[in-house]
mmCIF file of C-alpha atoms in Angstrom:
data_model
loop_
_atom_site.group_PDB
_atom_site.id
_atom_site.type_symbol
_atom_site.label_atom_id
_atom_site.label_comp_id
_atom_site.label_asym_id
_atom_site.label_seq_id
_atom_site.Cartn_x
_atom_site.Cartn_y
_atom_site.Cartn_z
ATOM 1 C CA UNK A 1 0.018 0.000 0.052
ATOM 2 C CA UNK A 2 1.634 3.309 -1.121
ATOM 3 C CA UNK A 3 1.213 6.995 -0.893
ATOM 4 C CA UNK A 4 2.933 9.706 -3.019
ATOM 5 C CA UNK A 5 5.773 9.505 -0.548
ATOM 6 C CA UNK A 6 6.084 5.807 -0.272
ATOM 7 C CA UNK A 7 4.471 3.137 1.892
ATOM 8 C CA UNK A 8 1.794 4.370 4.198
ATOM 9 C CA UNK A 9 2.350 4.088 7.998
ATOM 10 C CA UNK A 10 0.286 1.637 9.952
ATOM 11 C CA UNK A 11 -1.909 4.287 11.491
ATOM 12 C CA UNK A 12 -3.056 5.481 7.984
ATOM 13 C CA UNK A 13 -4.010 2.079 6.573
ATOM 14 C CA UNK A 14 -7.631 1.616 5.736
ATOM 15 C CA UNK A 15 -9.692 -0.449 8.197
ATOM 16 C CA UNK A 16 -12.705 -1.230 6.049
ATOM 17 C CA UNK A 17 -11.757 -4.939 6.019
ATOM 18 C CA UNK A 18 -9.249 -6.984 8.047
ATOM 19 C CA UNK A 19 -6.254 -8.180 6.023
ATOM 20 C CA UNK A 20 -5.304 -11.831 6.095
ATOM 21 C CA UNK A 21 -1.713 -10.795 6.743
ATOM 22 C CA UNK A 22 -0.401 -7.337 7.501
ATOM 23 C CA UNK A 23 3.300 -6.631 7.762
ATOM 24 C CA UNK A 24 4.172 -3.156 9.088
ATOM 25 C CA UNK A 25 7.557 -1.444 9.205
ATOM 26 C CA UNK A 26 9.439 -4.650 9.623
ATOM 27 C CA UNK A 27 13.138 -4.576 10.478
ATOM 28 C CA UNK A 28 15.721 -7.339 11.104
ATOM 29 C CA UNK A 29 19.387 -7.002 11.715
ATOM 30 C CA UNK A 30 22.162 -9.658 11.836
ATOM 31 C CA UNK A 31 25.139 -8.130 13.641
ATOM 32 C CA UNK A 32 26.212 -5.178 11.486
ATOM 33 C CA UNK A 33 24.023 -6.138 8.527
ATOM 34 C CA UNK A 34 20.558 -4.637 8.219
ATOM 35 C CA UNK A 35 18.717 -7.435 6.425
ATOM 36 C CA UNK A 36 15.243 -5.751 6.445
ATOM 37 C CA UNK A 37 14.232 -2.217 7.070
ATOM 38 C CA UNK A 38 10.925 -0.571 6.788
ATOM 39 C CA UNK A 39 9.075 -3.429 4.912
ATOM 40 C CA UNK A 40 5.296 -3.136 4.882
ATOM 41 C CA UNK A 41 2.629 -4.955 2.825
ATOM 42 C CA UNK A 42 -0.692 -6.624 3.239
ATOM 43 C CA UNK A 43 -2.183 -9.832 1.850
ATOM 44 C CA UNK A 44 -5.909 -10.339 1.313
ATOM 45 C CA UNK A 45 -7.807 -13.440 0.598
ATOM 46 C CA UNK A 46 -7.167 -14.448 -3.067
ATOM 47 C CA UNK A 47 -3.930 -12.444 -3.419
ATOM 48 C CA UNK A 48 -0.868 -13.820 -5.083
ATOM 49 C CA UNK A 49 2.014 -11.508 -4.009
ATOM 50 C CA UNK A 50 5.449 -11.927 -5.698
ATOM 51 C CA UNK A 51 8.552 -10.910 -3.758
ATOM 52 C CA UNK A 52 11.429 -10.079 -6.143
ATOM 53 C CA UNK A 53 14.840 -8.587 -5.804
ATOM 54 C CA UNK A 54 18.546 -9.323 -6.177
ATOM 55 C CA UNK A 55 20.334 -11.944 -4.044
ATOM 56 C CA UNK A 56 20.862 -10.600 -0.507
ATOM 57 C CA UNK A 57 17.748 -8.342 -0.754
ATOM 58 C CA UNK A 58 16.168 -9.934 2.324
ATOM 59 C CA UNK A 59 13.508 -11.928 0.625
ATOM 60 C CA UNK A 60 13.960 -15.308 2.548
ATOM 61 C CA UNK A 61 14.611 -13.318 5.747
ATOM 62 C CA UNK A 62 11.211 -11.811 5.267
ATOM 63 C CA UNK A 63 9.468 -15.169 4.970
ATOM 64 C CA UNK A 64 11.434 -16.417 8.003
ATOM 65 C CA UNK A 65 10.096 -13.559 10.012
ATOM 66 C CA UNK A 66 6.501 -14.141 8.875
ATOM 67 C CA UNK A 67 6.718 -17.867 9.642
ATOM 68 C CA UNK A 68 8.298 -17.384 12.990
ATOM 69 C CA UNK A 69 11.849 -18.746 12.328
ATOM 70 C CA UNK A 70 13.274 -15.197 12.972
ATOM 71 C CA UNK A 71 11.980 -12.687 15.380
ATOM 72 C CA UNK A 72 12.014 -9.224 13.855
ATOM 73 C CA UNK A 73 13.757 -6.417 15.669
ATOM 74 C CA UNK A 74 11.172 -3.915 15.011
ATOM 75 C CA UNK A 75 7.727 -3.663 13.333
ATOM 76 C CA UNK A 76 4.694 -5.932 13.510
ATOM 77 C CA UNK A 77 3.213 -8.907 11.842
ATOM 78 C CA UNK A 78 -0.492 -9.369 12.066
ATOM 79 C CA UNK A 79 -2.536 -12.405 11.142
ATOM 80 C CA UNK A 80 -6.212 -11.539 10.864
ATOM 81 C CA UNK A 81 -5.603 -8.522 12.999
ATOM 82 C CA UNK A 82 -3.656 -10.402 15.672
ATOM 83 C CA UNK A 83 0.070 -9.908 16.232
ATOM 84 C CA UNK A 84 2.066 -13.081 15.802
ATOM 85 C CA UNK A 85 5.472 -11.668 16.480
ATOM 86 C CA UNK A 86 7.317 -13.989 18.912
ATOM 87 C CA UNK A 87 5.115 -16.959 18.342
ATOM 88 C CA UNK A 88 6.753 -20.352 17.696
ATOM 89 C CA UNK A 89 6.781 -21.541 14.022
ATOM 90 C CA UNK A 90 4.529 -24.469 14.751
ATOM 91 C CA UNK A 91 1.896 -22.167 16.339
ATOM 92 C CA UNK A 92 1.999 -19.820 13.327
ATOM 93 C CA UNK A 93 1.619 -22.835 11.017
ATOM 94 C CA UNK A 94 -1.373 -23.989 12.923
ATOM 95 C CA UNK A 95 -2.989 -20.467 12.548
ATOM 96 C CA UNK A 96 -3.091 -21.052 8.789
ATOM 97 C CA UNK A 97 0.304 -20.076 7.311
ATOM 98 C CA UNK A 98 2.145 -22.779 5.404
ATOM 99 C CA UNK A 99 5.499 -22.475 3.794
ATOM 100 C CA UNK A 100 8.113 -24.230 1.688
ATOM 101 C CA UNK A 101 11.906 -23.874 1.840
ATOM 102 C CA UNK A 102 14.589 -23.513 -0.859
ATOM 103 C CA UNK A 103 16.274 -26.641 0.220
ATOM 104 C CA UNK A 104 13.790 -29.504 -0.025
ATOM 105 C CA UNK A 105 14.131 -32.024 2.844
ATOM 106 C CA UNK A 106 11.543 -34.793 2.707
ATOM 107 C CA UNK A 107 11.524 -37.728 5.028
ATOM 108 C CA UNK A 108 13.635 -40.112 2.962
ATOM 109 C CA UNK A 109 12.307 -43.417 4.413
ATOM 110 C CA UNK A 110 8.663 -42.539 3.592
ATOM 111 C CA UNK A 111 6.594 -42.687 0.495
ATOM 112 C CA UNK A 112 5.305 -39.577 -1.185
ATOM 113 C CA UNK A 113 1.830 -40.139 0.366
ATOM 114 C CA UNK A 114 3.223 -40.608 3.839
ATOM 115 C CA UNK A 115 5.384 -37.478 3.487
ATOM 116 C CA UNK A 116 2.328 -35.497 2.582
ATOM 117 C CA UNK A 117 0.332 -36.942 5.420
ATOM 118 C CA UNK A 118 2.935 -35.656 7.826
ATOM 119 C CA UNK A 119 1.861 -32.166 6.912
ATOM 120 C CA UNK A 120 -1.777 -33.023 7.507
ATOM 121 C CA UNK A 121 -0.940 -34.370 10.956
ATOM 122 C CA UNK A 122 1.260 -31.448 11.897
ATOM 123 C CA UNK A 123 -1.156 -28.787 10.737
ATOM 124 C CA UNK A 124 -4.095 -29.804 12.879
ATOM 125 C CA UNK A 125 -4.578 -28.007 16.189
ATOM 126 C CA UNK A 126 -4.187 -30.337 19.150
ATOM 127 C CA UNK A 127 -2.971 -33.120 16.788
ATOM 128 C CA UNK A 128 -6.439 -34.777 16.823
ATOM 129 C CA UNK A 129 -6.363 -35.902 13.093
ATOM 130 C CA UNK A 130 -6.291 -39.677 12.798
ATOM 131 C CA UNK A 131 -3.671 -41.263 10.401
ATOM 132 C CA UNK A 132 -6.277 -42.633 8.034
ATOM 133 C CA UNK A 133 -7.723 -39.143 7.658
ATOM 134 C CA UNK A 134 -4.395 -37.612 7.167
ATOM 135 C CA UNK A 135 -3.752 -40.050 4.291
ATOM 136 C CA UNK A 136 -7.081 -39.258 2.761
ATOM 137 C CA UNK A 137 -6.153 -35.424 2.902
ATOM 138 C CA UNK A 138 -2.768 -36.352 1.426
ATOM 139 C CA UNK A 139 -4.421 -38.016 -1.536
ATOM 140 C CA UNK A 140 -6.535 -34.882 -2.272
ATOM 141 C CA UNK A 141 -3.436 -32.706 -2.121
ATOM 142 C CA UNK A 142 -1.370 -34.924 -4.312
ATOM 143 C CA UNK A 143 -4.078 -34.788 -6.912
ATOM 144 C CA UNK A 144 -3.934 -30.957 -6.758
ATOM 145 C CA UNK A 145 -0.194 -30.744 -7.218
ATOM 146 C CA UNK A 146 0.056 -33.406 -9.879
ATOM 147 C CA UNK A 147 1.719 -36.211 -7.902
ATOM 148 C CA UNK A 148 -1.280 -38.519 -7.634
ATOM 149 C CA UNK A 149 0.341 -41.216 -9.847
ATOM 150 C CA UNK A 150 3.487 -41.242 -7.714
ATOM 151 C CA UNK A 151 1.860 -41.276 -4.260
ATOM 152 C CA UNK A 152 3.327 -44.834 -3.462
ATOM 153 C CA UNK A 153 6.779 -44.006 -4.712
ATOM 154 C CA UNK A 154 9.680 -43.894 -2.286
ATOM 155 C CA UNK A 155 10.573 -40.226 -2.008
ATOM 156 C CA UNK A 156 14.070 -40.857 -3.093
ATOM 157 C CA UNK A 157 12.869 -41.906 -6.554
ATOM 158 C CA UNK A 158 11.476 -38.386 -7.238
ATOM 159 C CA UNK A 159 13.128 -36.003 -9.599
ATOM 160 C CA UNK A 160 14.010 -32.489 -8.383
ATOM 161 C CA UNK A 161 10.817 -30.919 -9.891
ATOM 162 C CA UNK A 162 8.750 -33.577 -8.224
ATOM 163 C CA UNK A 163 10.443 -33.050 -4.926
ATOM 164 C CA UNK A 164 9.538 -29.360 -5.207
ATOM 165 C CA UNK A 165 5.941 -30.457 -5.803
ATOM 166 C CA UNK A 166 6.077 -32.634 -2.745
ATOM 167 C CA UNK A 167 7.292 -29.715 -0.647
ATOM 168 C CA UNK A 168 4.273 -27.757 -1.750
ATOM 169 C CA UNK A 169 1.974 -30.723 -1.146
ATOM 170 C CA UNK A 170 3.255 -31.185 2.398
ATOM 171 C CA UNK A 171 2.643 -27.477 3.133
ATOM 172 C CA UNK A 172 -0.880 -27.602 1.557
ATOM 173 C CA UNK A 173 -1.737 -30.673 3.541
ATOM 174 C CA UNK A 174 -1.642 -28.446 6.661
ATOM 175 C CA UNK A 175 -4.705 -26.651 5.225
ATOM 176 C CA UNK A 176 -3.246 -23.201 5.193
ATOM 177 C CA UNK A 177 -5.131 -20.029 4.200
ATOM 178 C CA UNK A 178 -1.773 -18.455 3.144
ATOM 179 C CA UNK A 179 1.111 -20.356 1.529
ATOM 180 C CA UNK A 180 4.619 -18.896 1.458
ATOM 181 C CA UNK A 181 6.654 -20.329 -1.535
ATOM 182 C CA UNK A 182 10.457 -19.759 -1.562
ATOM 183 C CA UNK A 183 11.797 -20.197 -5.089
ATOM 184 C CA UNK A 184 9.889 -23.407 -5.933
ATOM 185 C CA UNK A 185 10.849 -22.744 -9.659
ATOM 186 C CA UNK A 186 14.598 -22.493 -9.025
ATOM 187 C CA UNK A 187 16.622 -24.887 -11.229
ATOM 188 C CA UNK A 188 13.777 -25.961 -13.430
ATOM 189 C CA UNK A 189 13.805 -25.897 -17.199
ATOM 190 C CA UNK A 190 11.139 -24.175 -19.308
ATOM 191 C CA UNK A 191 8.852 -27.113 -19.547
ATOM 192 C CA UNK A 192 9.107 -27.784 -15.808
ATOM 193 C CA UNK A 193 8.509 -24.048 -15.026
ATOM 194 C CA UNK A 194 5.204 -24.179 -17.022
ATOM 195 C CA UNK A 195 4.155 -27.282 -15.144
ATOM 196 C CA UNK A 196 4.964 -25.554 -11.793
ATOM 197 C CA UNK A 197 3.116 -22.448 -12.992
ATOM 198 C CA UNK A 198 0.009 -24.519 -13.571
ATOM 199 C CA UNK A 199 0.368 -26.040 -10.128
ATOM 200 C CA UNK A 200 0.524 -22.578 -8.522
ATOM 201 C CA UNK A 201 -2.590 -21.571 -10.490
ATOM 202 C CA UNK A 202 -4.386 -24.707 -9.184
ATOM 203 C CA UNK A 203 -3.466 -23.808 -5.618
ATOM 204 C CA UNK A 204 -4.652 -20.234 -6.068
ATOM 205 C CA UNK A 205 -7.893 -21.544 -7.548
ATOM 206 C CA UNK A 206 -8.399 -23.800 -4.411
ATOM 207 C CA UNK A 207 -8.769 -20.561 -2.361
ATOM 208 C CA UNK A 208 -5.258 -20.388 -0.844
ATOM 209 C CA UNK A 209 -3.572 -16.895 -0.850
ATOM 210 C CA UNK A 210 0.095 -16.975 -1.837
ATOM 211 C CA UNK A 211 3.289 -15.055 -1.195
ATOM 212 C CA UNK A 212 6.072 -16.345 -3.399
ATOM 213 C CA UNK A 213 9.786 -15.524 -3.861
ATOM 214 C CA UNK A 214 10.810 -15.908 -7.493
ATOM 215 C CA UNK A 215 13.519 -14.983 -9.916
ATOM 216 C CA UNK A 216 11.628 -16.187 -13.024
ATOM 217 C CA UNK A 217 9.765 -13.159 -14.269
ATOM 218 C CA UNK A 218 7.368 -15.367 -16.373
ATOM 219 C CA UNK A 219 6.051 -16.579 -12.971
ATOM 220 C CA UNK A 220 5.596 -13.086 -11.529
ATOM 221 C CA UNK A 221 3.744 -12.010 -14.544
ATOM 222 C CA UNK A 222 1.802 -15.272 -14.989
ATOM 223 C CA UNK A 223 0.366 -15.680 -11.558
ATOM 224 C CA UNK A 224 0.881 -12.640 -9.342
ATOM 225 C CA UNK A 225 -1.677 -9.793 -8.954
ATOM 226 C CA UNK A 226 1.048 -7.632 -7.213
ATOM 227 C CA UNK A 227 4.741 -7.620 -6.906
ATOM 228 C CA UNK A 228 6.919 -6.153 -4.092
ATOM 229 C CA UNK A 229 10.521 -5.394 -4.887
ATOM 230 C CA UNK A 230 13.204 -5.513 -2.191
ATOM 231 C CA UNK A 231 16.643 -4.073 -2.537
ATOM 232 C CA UNK A 232 19.308 -4.123 0.262
ATOM 233 C CA UNK A 233 16.531 -5.011 2.657
ATOM 234 C CA UNK A 234 14.301 -2.080 1.863
ATOM 235 C CA UNK A 235 11.009 -1.962 -0.270
ATOM 236 C CA UNK A 236 11.798 -0.321 -3.581
ATOM 237 C CA UNK A 237 8.392 -0.525 -5.231
ATOM 238 C CA UNK A 238 5.062 -2.392 -4.966
ATOM 239 C CA UNK A 239 2.336 -2.614 -7.640
ATOM 240 C CA UNK A 240 0.968 -4.650 -10.528
ATOM 241 C CA UNK A 241 3.771 -6.795 -12.073
ATOM 242 C CA UNK A 242 3.427 -5.202 -15.502
ATOM 243 C CA UNK A 243 4.095 -1.781 -14.026
ATOM 244 C CA UNK A 244 6.746 -2.821 -11.536
ATOM 245 C CA UNK A 245 8.835 -4.721 -14.100
ATOM 246 C CA UNK A 246 8.875 -1.609 -16.412
ATOM 247 C CA UNK A 247 10.105 0.777 -13.679
ATOM 248 C CA UNK A 248 13.535 2.116 -14.251
ATOM 249 C CA UNK A 249 14.525 1.719 -10.599
ATOM 250 C CA UNK A 250 13.690 -1.944 -10.663
ATOM 251 C CA UNK A 251 15.568 -2.483 -13.967
ATOM 252 C CA UNK A 252 18.670 -0.676 -12.541
ATOM 253 C CA UNK A 253 18.613 -2.453 -9.247
ATOM 254 C CA UNK A 254 17.617 -5.987 -10.295
ATOM 255 C CA UNK A 255 16.506 -6.850 -13.834
ATOM 256 C CA UNK A 256 19.243 -5.159 -15.873
ATOM 257 C CA UNK A 257 19.137 -3.589 -19.259
ATOM 258 C CA UNK A 258 19.015 -6.985 -21.001
ATOM 259 C CA UNK A 259 15.535 -7.432 -19.535
ATOM 260 C CA UNK A 260 14.544 -3.972 -20.536
ATOM 261 C CA UNK A 261 15.548 -4.704 -24.154
ATOM 262 C CA UNK A 262 13.240 -7.806 -24.147
ATOM 263 C CA UNK A 263 15.649 -10.525 -22.957
ATOM 264 C CA UNK A 264 14.642 -13.365 -20.669
ATOM 265 C CA UNK A 265 14.815 -13.071 -16.974
#
């Protein structure tokens, strides 16, 4: 949310409806490095927000703060108008925020279906879900992400793209209202990117809001209704992807002249 002078302060945000997620003036420092400073944005039901920026811009640090792995040094993170700063990651997950990680770490001794069911078991408050029901939920999620025909495979048989799909499936099995995706397209070829794009569209169509970090601009344009650009830990610009990716500041800080001339990014 922006004014002529930049991002609006918390006190000036509209209150006609409660945001699903509201991040206000977030700051995080590691020793002498200011990883995040003054980061603010909101996510509503149905949003797909893309977080872009050069390496070291603070993108993963931002997701780590939202999901509770890091505690911010300043600012606030509100989930349905309730502050979640300082809560343990598992508590935040059970509120309805799921996430994936850049480095995929499935349970190697389990099948694809069993890995996914672990998400269903973990994501339920009080852990009351029975294993049989968790497996049924896993089957539904595997259908959604395109792994239904591999549900019985040992996870070590999966290709890299399928392991990324499994990471998404395990997070979705927790039944989140918001899914944080950290570079699920990294390392994929063009065909695999198109398949992953369709998976993200299916997730969005299922009613889950998404915040995703991505370097593949085709993904940002193809699925996001807004893009937030970070540079050196600070917000540079937020808006519709088509406008953000044409902005001279974004081109100079991140995309480069090759992108501006029509090259791939």
